[in-house]
Coordinates of C-alpha atoms in Angstrom, one line a residue:
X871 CA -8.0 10.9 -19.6
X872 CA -7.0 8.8 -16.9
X873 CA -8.5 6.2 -14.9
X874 CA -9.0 6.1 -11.3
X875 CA -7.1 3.0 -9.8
X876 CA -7.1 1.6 -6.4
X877 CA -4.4 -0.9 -5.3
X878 CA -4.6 -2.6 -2.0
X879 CA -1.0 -3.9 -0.2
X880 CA -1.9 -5.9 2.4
X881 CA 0.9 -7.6 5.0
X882 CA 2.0 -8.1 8.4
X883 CA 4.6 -6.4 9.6
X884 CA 6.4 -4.4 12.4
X885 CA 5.6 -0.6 12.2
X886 CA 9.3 -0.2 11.6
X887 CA 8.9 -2.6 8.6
X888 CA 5.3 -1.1 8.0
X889 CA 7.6 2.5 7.6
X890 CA 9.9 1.2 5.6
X891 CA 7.9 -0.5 2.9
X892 CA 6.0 2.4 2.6
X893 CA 9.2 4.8 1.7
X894 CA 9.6 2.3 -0.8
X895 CA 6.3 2.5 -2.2
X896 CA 6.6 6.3 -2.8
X897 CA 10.2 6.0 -4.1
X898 CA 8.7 3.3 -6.9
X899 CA 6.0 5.9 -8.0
X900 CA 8.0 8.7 -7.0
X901 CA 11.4 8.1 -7.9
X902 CA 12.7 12.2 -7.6
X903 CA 10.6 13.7 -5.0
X904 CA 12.6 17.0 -5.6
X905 CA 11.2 17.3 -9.7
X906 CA 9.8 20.6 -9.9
X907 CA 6.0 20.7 -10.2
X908 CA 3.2 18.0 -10.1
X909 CA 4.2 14.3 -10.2
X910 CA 3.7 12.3 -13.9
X911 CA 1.8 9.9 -12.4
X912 CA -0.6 11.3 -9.6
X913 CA -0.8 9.6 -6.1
X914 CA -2.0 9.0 -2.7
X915 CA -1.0 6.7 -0.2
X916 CA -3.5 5.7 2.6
X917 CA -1.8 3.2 5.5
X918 CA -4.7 1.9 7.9
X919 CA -3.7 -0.4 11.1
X920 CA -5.4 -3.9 10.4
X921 CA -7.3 -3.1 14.4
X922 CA -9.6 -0.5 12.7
X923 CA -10.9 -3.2 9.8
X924 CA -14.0 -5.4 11.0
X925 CA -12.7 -8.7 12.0
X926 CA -14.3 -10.3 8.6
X927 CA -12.1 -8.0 6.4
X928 CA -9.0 -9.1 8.6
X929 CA -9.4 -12.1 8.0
X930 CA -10.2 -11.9 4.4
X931 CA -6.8 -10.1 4.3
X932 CA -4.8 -12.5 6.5
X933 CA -6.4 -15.7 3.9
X934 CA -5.0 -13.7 1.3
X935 CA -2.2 -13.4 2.6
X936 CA -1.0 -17.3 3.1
X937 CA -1.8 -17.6 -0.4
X938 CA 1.5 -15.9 -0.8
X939 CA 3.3 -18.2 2.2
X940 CA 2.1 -21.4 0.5
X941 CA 4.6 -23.2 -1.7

């Protein structure tokens, strides 16, 4: 059977870019969203705004984040 995953995307964006990224996300697990019946792989996406995380896990995000900005 299956194991439960959870993978975390973190990044600063624009809303637009947010969008975007997103529909890209779902086209990479989903590549025909038109297939008849239930996906191969099941999914979820869950997008939160970085304003509803405590300031701690914002800024836990945003270090991990220069990690990939650093040369």
């Amino acid at each position: 059977m299956p194991e439960l995953w959870k993978v975390v995307i973190a990044l600063e964006a624009t809303a637009e870019q947010k969008d975007a990224l997103v529909d890209r996300f779902v086209d990479a697990i989903c590549p025909d969203p038109n297939h008849e019946g239930w996906c191969d792989t099941p999914w979820a996406v869950d997008v939160t705004e970085g304003a509803s995380l405590s300031p701690d896990e914002q800024e836990r995000l945003r270090d991990k984040i220069k990690d990939t900005m650093e040369g």
